[in-house]
mmCIF file of C-alpha atoms and ligand atoms in Angstrom:
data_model
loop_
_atom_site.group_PDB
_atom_site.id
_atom_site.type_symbol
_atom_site.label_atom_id
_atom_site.label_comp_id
_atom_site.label_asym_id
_atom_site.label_seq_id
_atom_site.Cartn_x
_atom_site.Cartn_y
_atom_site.Cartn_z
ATOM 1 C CA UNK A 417 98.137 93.659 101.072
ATOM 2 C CA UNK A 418 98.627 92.839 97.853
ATOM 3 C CA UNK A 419 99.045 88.874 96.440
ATOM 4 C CA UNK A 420 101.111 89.771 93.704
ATOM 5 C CA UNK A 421 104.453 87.790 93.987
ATOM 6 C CA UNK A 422 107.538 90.033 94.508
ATOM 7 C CA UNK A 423 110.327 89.528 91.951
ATOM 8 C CA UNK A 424 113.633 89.219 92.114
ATOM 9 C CA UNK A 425 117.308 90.165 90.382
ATOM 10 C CA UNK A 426 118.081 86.437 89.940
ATOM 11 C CA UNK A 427 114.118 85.931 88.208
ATOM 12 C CA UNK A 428 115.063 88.798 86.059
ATOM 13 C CA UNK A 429 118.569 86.956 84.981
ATOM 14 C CA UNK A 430 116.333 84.001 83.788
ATOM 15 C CA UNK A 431 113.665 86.077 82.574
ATOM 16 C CA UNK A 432 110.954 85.711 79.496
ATOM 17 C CA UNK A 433 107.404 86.260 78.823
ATOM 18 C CA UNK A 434 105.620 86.608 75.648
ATOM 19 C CA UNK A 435 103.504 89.069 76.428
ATOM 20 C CA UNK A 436 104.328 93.223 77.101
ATOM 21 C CA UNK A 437 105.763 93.817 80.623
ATOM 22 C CA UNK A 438 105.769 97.023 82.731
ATOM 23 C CA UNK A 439 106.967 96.490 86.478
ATOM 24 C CA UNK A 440 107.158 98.781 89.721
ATOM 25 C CA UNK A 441 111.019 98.335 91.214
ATOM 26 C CA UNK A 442 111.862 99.308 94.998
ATOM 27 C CA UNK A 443 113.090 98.354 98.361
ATOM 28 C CA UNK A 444 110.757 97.433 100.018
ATOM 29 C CA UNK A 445 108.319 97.203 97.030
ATOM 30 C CA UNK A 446 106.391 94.157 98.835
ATOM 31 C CA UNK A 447 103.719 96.637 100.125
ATOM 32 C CA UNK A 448 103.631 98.402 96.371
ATOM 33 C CA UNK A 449 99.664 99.146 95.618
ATOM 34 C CA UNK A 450 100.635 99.358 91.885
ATOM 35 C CA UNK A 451 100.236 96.107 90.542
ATOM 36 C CA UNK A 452 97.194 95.891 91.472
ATOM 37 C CA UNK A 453 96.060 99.454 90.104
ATOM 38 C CA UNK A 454 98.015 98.590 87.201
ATOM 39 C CA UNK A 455 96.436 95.437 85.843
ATOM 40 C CA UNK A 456 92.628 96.713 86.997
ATOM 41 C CA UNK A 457 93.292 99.399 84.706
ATOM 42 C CA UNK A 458 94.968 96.847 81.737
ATOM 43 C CA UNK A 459 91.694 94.573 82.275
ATOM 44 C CA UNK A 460 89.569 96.644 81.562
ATOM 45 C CA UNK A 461 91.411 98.460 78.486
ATOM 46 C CA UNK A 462 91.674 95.036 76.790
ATOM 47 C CA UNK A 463 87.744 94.621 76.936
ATOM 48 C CA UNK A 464 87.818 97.328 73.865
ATOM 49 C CA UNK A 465 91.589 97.152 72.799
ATOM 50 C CA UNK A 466 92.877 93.108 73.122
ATOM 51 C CA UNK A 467 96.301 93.815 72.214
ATOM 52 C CA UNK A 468 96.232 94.964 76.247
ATOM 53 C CA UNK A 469 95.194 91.301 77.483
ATOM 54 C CA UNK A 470 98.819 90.835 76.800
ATOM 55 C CA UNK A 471 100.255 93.531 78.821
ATOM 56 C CA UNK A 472 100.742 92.745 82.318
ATOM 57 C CA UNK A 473 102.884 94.843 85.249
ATOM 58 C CA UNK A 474 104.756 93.393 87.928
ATOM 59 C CA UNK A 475 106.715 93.556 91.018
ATOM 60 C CA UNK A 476 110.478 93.437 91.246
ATOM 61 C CA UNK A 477 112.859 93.962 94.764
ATOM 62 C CA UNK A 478 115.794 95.171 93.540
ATOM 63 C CA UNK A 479 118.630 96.857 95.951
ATOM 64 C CA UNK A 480 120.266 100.045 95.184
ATOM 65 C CA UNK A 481 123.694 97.887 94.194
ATOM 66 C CA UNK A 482 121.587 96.374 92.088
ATOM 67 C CA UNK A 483 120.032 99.112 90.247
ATOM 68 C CA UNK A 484 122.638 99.226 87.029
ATOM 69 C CA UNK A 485 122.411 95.514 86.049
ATOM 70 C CA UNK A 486 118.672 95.307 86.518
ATOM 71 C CA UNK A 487 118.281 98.562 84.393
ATOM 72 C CA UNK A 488 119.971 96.860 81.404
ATOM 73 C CA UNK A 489 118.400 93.764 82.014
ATOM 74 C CA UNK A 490 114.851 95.208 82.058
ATOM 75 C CA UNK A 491 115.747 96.657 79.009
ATOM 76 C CA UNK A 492 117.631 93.679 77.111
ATOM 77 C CA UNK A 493 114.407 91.881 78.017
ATOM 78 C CA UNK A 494 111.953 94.292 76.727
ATOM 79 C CA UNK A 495 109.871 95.630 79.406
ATOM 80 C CA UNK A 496 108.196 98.535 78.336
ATOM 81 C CA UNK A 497 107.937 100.679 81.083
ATOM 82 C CA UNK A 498 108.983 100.999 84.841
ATOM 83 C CA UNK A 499 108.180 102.693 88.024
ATOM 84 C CA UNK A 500 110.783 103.454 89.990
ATOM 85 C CA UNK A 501 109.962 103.485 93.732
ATOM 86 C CA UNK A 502 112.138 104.304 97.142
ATOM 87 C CA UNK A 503 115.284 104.408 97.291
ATOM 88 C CA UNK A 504 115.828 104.304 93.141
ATOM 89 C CA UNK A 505 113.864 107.845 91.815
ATOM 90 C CA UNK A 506 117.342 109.732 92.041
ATOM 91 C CA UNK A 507 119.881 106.706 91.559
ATOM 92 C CA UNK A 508 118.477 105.766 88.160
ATOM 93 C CA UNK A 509 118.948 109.178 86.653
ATOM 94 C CA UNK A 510 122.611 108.443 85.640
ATOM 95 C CA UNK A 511 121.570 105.367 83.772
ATOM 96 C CA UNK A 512 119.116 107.144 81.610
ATOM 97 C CA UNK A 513 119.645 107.883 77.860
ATOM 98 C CA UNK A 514 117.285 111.282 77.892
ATOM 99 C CA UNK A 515 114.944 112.585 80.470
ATOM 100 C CA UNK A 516 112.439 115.311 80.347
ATOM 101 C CA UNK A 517 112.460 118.771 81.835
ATOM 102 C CA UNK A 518 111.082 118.117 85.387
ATOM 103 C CA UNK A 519 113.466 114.706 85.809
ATOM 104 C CA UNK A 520 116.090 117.817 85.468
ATOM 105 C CA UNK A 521 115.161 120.085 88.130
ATOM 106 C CA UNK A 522 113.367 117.594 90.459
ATOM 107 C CA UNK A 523 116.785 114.914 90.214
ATOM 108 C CA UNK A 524 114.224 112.067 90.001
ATOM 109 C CA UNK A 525 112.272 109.908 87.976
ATOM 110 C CA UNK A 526 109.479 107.858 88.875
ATOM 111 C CA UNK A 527 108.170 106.391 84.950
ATOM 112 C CA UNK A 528 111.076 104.773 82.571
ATOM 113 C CA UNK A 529 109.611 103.949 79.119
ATOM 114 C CA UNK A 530 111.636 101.853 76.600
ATOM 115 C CA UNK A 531 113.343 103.499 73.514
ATOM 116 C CA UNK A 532 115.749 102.529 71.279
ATOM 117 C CA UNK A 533 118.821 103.770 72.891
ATOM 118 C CA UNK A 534 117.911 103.469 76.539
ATOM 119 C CA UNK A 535 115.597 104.473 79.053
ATOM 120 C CA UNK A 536 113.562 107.448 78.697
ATOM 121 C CA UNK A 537 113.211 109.091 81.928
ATOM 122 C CA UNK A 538 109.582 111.289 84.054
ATOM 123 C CA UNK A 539 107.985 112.385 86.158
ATOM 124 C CA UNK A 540 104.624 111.871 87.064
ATOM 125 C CA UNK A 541 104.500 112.930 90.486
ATOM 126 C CA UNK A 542 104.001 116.118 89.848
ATOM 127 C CA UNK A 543 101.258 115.390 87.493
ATOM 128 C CA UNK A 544 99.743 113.060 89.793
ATOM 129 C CA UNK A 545 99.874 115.502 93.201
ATOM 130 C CA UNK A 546 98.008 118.158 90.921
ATOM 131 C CA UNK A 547 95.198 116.240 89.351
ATOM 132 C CA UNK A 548 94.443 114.675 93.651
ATOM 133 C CA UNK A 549 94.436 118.079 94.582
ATOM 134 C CA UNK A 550 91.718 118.829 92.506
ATOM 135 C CA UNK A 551 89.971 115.699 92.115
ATOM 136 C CA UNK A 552 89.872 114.885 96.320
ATOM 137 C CA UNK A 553 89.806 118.928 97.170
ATOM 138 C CA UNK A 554 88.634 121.119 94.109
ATOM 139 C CA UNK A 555 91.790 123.125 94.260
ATOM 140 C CA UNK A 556 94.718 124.288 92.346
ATOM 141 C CA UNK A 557 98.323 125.122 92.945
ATOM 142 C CA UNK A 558 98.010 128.366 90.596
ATOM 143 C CA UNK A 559 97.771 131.434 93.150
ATOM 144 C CA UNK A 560 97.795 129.073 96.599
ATOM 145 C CA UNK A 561 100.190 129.658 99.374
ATOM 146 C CA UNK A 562 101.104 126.455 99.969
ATOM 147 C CA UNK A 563 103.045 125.136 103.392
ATOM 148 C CA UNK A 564 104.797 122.165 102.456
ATOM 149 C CA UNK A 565 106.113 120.059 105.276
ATOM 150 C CA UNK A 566 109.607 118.149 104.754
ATOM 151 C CA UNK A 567 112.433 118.923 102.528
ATOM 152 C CA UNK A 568 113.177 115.427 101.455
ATOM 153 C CA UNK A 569 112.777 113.735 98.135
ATOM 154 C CA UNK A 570 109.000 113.736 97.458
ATOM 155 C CA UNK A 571 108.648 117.284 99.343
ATOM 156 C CA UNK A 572 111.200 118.208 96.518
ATOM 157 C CA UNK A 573 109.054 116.831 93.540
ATOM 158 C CA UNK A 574 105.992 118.835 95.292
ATOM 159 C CA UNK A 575 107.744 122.300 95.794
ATOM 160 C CA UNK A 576 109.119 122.082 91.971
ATOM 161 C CA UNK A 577 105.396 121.486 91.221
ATOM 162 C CA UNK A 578 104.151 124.012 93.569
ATOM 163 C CA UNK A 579 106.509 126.717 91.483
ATOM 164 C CA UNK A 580 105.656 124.943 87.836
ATOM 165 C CA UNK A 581 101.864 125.518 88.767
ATOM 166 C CA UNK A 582 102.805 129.396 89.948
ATOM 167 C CA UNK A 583 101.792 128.999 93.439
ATOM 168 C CA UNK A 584 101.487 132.729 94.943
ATOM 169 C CA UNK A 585 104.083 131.181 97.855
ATOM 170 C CA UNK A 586 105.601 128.525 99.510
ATOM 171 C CA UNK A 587 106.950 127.941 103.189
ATOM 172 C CA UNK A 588 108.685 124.924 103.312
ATOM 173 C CA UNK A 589 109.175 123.249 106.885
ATOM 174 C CA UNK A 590 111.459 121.347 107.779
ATOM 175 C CA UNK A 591 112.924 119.281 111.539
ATOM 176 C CA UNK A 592 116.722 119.666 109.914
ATOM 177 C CA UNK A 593 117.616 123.092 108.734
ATOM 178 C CA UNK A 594 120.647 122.430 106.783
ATOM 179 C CA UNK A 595 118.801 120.428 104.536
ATOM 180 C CA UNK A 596 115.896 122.896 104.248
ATOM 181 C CA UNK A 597 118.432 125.888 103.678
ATOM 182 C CA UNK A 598 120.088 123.285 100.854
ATOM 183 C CA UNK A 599 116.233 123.113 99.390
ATOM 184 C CA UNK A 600 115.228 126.112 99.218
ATOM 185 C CA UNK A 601 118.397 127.796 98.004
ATOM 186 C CA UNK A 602 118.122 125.742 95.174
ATOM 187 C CA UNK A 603 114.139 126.240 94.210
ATOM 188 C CA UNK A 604 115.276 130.145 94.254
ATOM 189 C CA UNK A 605 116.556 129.533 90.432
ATOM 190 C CA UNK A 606 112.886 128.243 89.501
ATOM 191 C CA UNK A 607 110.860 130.229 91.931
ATOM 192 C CA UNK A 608 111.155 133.521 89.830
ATOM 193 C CA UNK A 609 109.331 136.083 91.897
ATOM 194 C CA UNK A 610 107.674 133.667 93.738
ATOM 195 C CA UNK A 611 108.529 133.915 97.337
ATOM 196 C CA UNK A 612 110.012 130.310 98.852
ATOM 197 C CA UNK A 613 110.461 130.943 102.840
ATOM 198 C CA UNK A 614 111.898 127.979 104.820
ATOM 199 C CA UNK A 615 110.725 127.326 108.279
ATOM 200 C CA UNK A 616 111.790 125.134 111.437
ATOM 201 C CA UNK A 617 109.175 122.947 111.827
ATOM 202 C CA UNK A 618 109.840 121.828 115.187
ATOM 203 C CA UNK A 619 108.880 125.805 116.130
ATOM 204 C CA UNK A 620 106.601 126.659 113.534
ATOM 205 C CA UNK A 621 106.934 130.979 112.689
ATOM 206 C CA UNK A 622 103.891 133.368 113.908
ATOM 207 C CA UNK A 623 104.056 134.746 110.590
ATOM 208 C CA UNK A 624 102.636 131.602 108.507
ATOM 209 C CA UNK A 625 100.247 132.760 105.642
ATOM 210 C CA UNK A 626 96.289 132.414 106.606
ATOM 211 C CA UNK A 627 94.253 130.411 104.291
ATOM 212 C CA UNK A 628 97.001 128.452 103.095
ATOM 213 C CA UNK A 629 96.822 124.929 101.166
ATOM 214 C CA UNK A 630 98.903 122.513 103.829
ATOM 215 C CA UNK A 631 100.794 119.811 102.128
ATOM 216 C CA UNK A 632 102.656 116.707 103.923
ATOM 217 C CA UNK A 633 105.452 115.352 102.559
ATOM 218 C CA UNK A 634 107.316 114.023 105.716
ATOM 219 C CA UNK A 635 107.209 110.297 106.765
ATOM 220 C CA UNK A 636 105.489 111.938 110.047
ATOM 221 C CA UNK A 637 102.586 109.490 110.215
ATOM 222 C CA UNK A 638 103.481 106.448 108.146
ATOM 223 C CA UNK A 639 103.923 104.843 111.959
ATOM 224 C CA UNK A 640 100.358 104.397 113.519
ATOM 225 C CA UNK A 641 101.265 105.729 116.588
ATOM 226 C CA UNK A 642 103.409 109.105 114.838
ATOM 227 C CA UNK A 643 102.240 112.411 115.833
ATOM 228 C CA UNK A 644 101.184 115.327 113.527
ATOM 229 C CA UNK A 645 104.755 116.894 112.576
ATOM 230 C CA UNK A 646 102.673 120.162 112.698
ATOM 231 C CA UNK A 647 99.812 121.739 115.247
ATOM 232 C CA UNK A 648 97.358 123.001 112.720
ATOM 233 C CA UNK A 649 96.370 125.318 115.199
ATOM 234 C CA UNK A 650 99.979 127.363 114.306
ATOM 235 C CA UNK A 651 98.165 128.196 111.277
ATOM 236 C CA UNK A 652 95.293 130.433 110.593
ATOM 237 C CA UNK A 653 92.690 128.560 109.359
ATOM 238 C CA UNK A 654 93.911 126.368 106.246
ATOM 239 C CA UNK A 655 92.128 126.080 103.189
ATOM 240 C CA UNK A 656 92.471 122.588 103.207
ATOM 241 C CA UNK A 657 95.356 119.397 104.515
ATOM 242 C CA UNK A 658 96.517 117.120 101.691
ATOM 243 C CA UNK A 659 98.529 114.408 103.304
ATOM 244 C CA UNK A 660 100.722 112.430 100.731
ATOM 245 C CA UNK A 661 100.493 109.065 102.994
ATOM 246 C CA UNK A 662 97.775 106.738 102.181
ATOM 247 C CA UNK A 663 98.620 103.844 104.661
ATOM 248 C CA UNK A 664 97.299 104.464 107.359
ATOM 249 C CA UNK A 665 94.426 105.957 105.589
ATOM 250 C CA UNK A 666 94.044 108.756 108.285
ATOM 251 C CA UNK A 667 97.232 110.664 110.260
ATOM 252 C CA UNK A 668 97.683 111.999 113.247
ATOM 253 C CA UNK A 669 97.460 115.295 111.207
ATOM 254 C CA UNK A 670 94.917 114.613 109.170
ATOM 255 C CA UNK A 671 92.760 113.702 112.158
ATOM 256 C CA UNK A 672 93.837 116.929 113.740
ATOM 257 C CA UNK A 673 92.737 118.559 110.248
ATOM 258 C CA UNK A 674 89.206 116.792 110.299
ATOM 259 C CA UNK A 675 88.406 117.786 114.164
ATOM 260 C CA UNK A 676 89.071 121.279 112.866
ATOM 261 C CA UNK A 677 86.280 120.735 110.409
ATOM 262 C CA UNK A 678 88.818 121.383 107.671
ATOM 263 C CA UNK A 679 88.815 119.293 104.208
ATOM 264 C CA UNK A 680 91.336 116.910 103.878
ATOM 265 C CA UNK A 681 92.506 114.345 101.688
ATOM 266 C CA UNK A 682 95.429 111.104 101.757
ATOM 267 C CA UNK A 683 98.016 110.341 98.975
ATOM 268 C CA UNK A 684 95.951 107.347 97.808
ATOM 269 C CA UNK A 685 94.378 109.900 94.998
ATOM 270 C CA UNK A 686 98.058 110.900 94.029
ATOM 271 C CA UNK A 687 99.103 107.487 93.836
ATOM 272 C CA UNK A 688 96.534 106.707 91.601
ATOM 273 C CA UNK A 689 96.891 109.408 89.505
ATOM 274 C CA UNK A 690 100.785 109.254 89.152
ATOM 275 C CA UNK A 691 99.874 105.853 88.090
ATOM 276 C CA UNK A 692 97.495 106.873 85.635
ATOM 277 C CA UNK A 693 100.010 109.582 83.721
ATOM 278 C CA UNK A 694 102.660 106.620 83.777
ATOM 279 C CA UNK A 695 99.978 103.961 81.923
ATOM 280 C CA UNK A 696 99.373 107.261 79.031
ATOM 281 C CA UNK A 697 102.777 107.399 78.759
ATOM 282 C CA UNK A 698 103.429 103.856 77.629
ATOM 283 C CA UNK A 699 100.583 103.103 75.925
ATOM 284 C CA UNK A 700 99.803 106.184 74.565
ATOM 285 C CA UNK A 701 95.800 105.282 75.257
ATOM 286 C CA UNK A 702 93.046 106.540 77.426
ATOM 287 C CA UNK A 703 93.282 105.302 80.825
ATOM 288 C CA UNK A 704 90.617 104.565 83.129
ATOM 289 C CA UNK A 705 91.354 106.347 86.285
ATOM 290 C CA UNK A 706 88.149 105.193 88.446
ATOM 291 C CA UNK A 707 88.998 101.906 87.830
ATOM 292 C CA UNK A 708 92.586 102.902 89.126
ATOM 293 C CA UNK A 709 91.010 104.434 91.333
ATOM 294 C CA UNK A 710 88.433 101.594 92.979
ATOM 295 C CA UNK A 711 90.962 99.068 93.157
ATOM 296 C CA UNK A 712 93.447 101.472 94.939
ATOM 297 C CA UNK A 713 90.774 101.612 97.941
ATOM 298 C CA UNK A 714 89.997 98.376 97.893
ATOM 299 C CA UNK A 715 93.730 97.308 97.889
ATOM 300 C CA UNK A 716 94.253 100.053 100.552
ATOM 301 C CA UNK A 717 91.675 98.777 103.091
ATOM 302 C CA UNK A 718 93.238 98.224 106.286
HETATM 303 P P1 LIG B 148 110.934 110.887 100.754
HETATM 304 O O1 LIG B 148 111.666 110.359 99.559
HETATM 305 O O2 LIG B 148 109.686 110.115 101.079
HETATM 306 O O3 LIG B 148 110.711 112.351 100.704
HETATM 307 P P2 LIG B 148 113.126 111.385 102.543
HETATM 308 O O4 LIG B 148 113.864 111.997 101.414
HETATM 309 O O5 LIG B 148 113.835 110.451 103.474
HETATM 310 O O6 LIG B 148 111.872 110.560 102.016
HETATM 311 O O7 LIG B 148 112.456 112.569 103.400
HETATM 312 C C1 LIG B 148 111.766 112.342 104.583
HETATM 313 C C2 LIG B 148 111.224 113.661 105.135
HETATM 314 O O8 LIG B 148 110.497 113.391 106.347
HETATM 315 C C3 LIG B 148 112.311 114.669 105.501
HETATM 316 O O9 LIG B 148 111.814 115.967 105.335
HETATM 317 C C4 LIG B 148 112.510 114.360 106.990
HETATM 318 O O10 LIG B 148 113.005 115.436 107.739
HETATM 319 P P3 LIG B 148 114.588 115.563 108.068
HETATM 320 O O11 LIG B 148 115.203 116.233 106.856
HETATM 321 O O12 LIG B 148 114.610 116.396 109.296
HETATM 322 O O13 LIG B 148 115.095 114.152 108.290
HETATM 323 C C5 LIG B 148 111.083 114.120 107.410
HETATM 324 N N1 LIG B 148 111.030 113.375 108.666
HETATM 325 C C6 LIG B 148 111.271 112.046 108.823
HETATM 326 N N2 LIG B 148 111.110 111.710 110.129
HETATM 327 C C7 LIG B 148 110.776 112.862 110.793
HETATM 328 C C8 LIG B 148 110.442 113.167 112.146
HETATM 329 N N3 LIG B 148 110.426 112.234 113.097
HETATM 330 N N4 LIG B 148 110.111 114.456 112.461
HETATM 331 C C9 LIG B 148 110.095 115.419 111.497
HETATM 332 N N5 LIG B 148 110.389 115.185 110.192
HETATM 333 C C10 LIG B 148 110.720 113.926 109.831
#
């Protein structure tokens, strides 16, 4: 757990600090890894560039009522970027002044840099589930079939990615179907002849693709004692199980996925690298990712 002291809406009101401040905002954010991450990364970019020893990113708990004031007031009082963390990624995007092209089609940011008029709204979720899935597993999106479980907000941001990255095809599962249907309806506009099939997760289809790249992006497992929210044995052999939880460091599925002697890999990676895309994007440096990446585990350690 981290130390870093959780802020609040009323701090904010009385805010100042000399220095340049980025901060992670959520409910709950107490648990957030990315202070930490953050500021490894920051120390260790000031030992060549010193203007960094004055940068510094914190940790705010701010409610979704209270998203609109502390959006101006994080701007009024210069911080330089944000993360935006559950529940804000879609609430924030009609307080934005410009956003870029994924922001569009996924409905969510996650990385709000300062401009002149207003927050400038990503994503760098998508980056950051594409560069794990290579760094943990050696593979791409381009030409997988991917089965993505859940149809919720982060399973959103993944399918949009999945599509971006021209995976050959997608089967998204999902435990309530008018949700999925609502997904996948709308990922037909960016699929172009990519085939998007949605499935009922609670009775998984005979017909699932072999050799396919499985992808968890339910809350199925954040609870230690959650089951898988799939049998991997419904599936012919997968290429590999990327499950977007980190904490615990090992689900029920991904336990499943390692006594099937398949590779697998936890969000910590995407985390981290989500992180990393955010930290280019407001400092416009080079960013050192292991060191994002060794205080992530060490943070993360149970
Ligand atoms: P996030 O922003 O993390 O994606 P979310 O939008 O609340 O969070 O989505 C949570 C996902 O986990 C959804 O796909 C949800 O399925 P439902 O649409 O059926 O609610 C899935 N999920 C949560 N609890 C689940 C459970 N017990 N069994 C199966 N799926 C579950």
């Amino acid at each position: 757990m981290s130390a870093e002291p959780v802020h609040t809406l009323a701090d904010l009101e009385n805010w100042s600090f000399a220095g340049t401040a980025l901060t992670v905002i959520g409910r709950p954010v107490a648990h957030s890894l990315s202070p930490v991450i953050h500021n490894a990364a920051l120390a260790v970019m000031a030992e060549t560039a010193p203007e960094f020893s004055m940068w510094r990113y914190f940790k705010f708990d701010i409610a979704p009522e209270e998203l609109p004031r502390a959006l101006k007031l994080f701007h009024q009082k210069n911080f330089r970027g944000l993360n935006l963390t559950v529940p804000h990624k879609a609430l924030a995007i009609e307080h934005l002044a410009s956003s870029d092209a994924f922001v569009k089609a996924a409905g969510a940011a996650n990385t709000l840099t300062h401009t002149a008029t207003g927050w400038s709204g990503a994503n760098t979720d998508n980056y950051g589930l594409s560069a794990a899935l290579r760094q943990d597993l050696g593979l791409e999106l381009k030409g997988a079939d991917v089965i993505l479980l859940g149809a919720g907000g982060a399973a959103r941001a993944a399918a949009i990615e999945c599509l971006r990255q021209h995976c050959n095809s997608l089967w998204i599962g999902n435990r309530t179907q008018p949700t999925l249907s609502a997904l996948v309806e709308n990922l037909k506009s960016l699929a172009g002849d990519i085939p998007v099939h949605g499935f009922d997760l609670t009775s998984p289809p005979t017909d699932l693709p072999a050799n396919a790249l499985v992808l968890n992006a339910t809350s199925v497992g954040l609870k230690p004692d959650d089951r898988a929210p799939i049998d991997l044995q419904k599936i012919a052999r997968p290429v590999a199980v990327y499950d977007m939880i980190y904490r615990p460091p090992q689900t029920a599925l991904l336990r499943q996925a390692a006594a099937l002697g398949l590779p697998t890999a936890n969000g910590l990676s995407m985390l981290v690298h989500q992180g990393a895309r955010s930290l280019e994007i407001w400092s416009g440096a080079n960013v050192p990712v292991d060191v994002m990446q060794a205080a992530a585990l060490n943070a993360a350690k149970p």
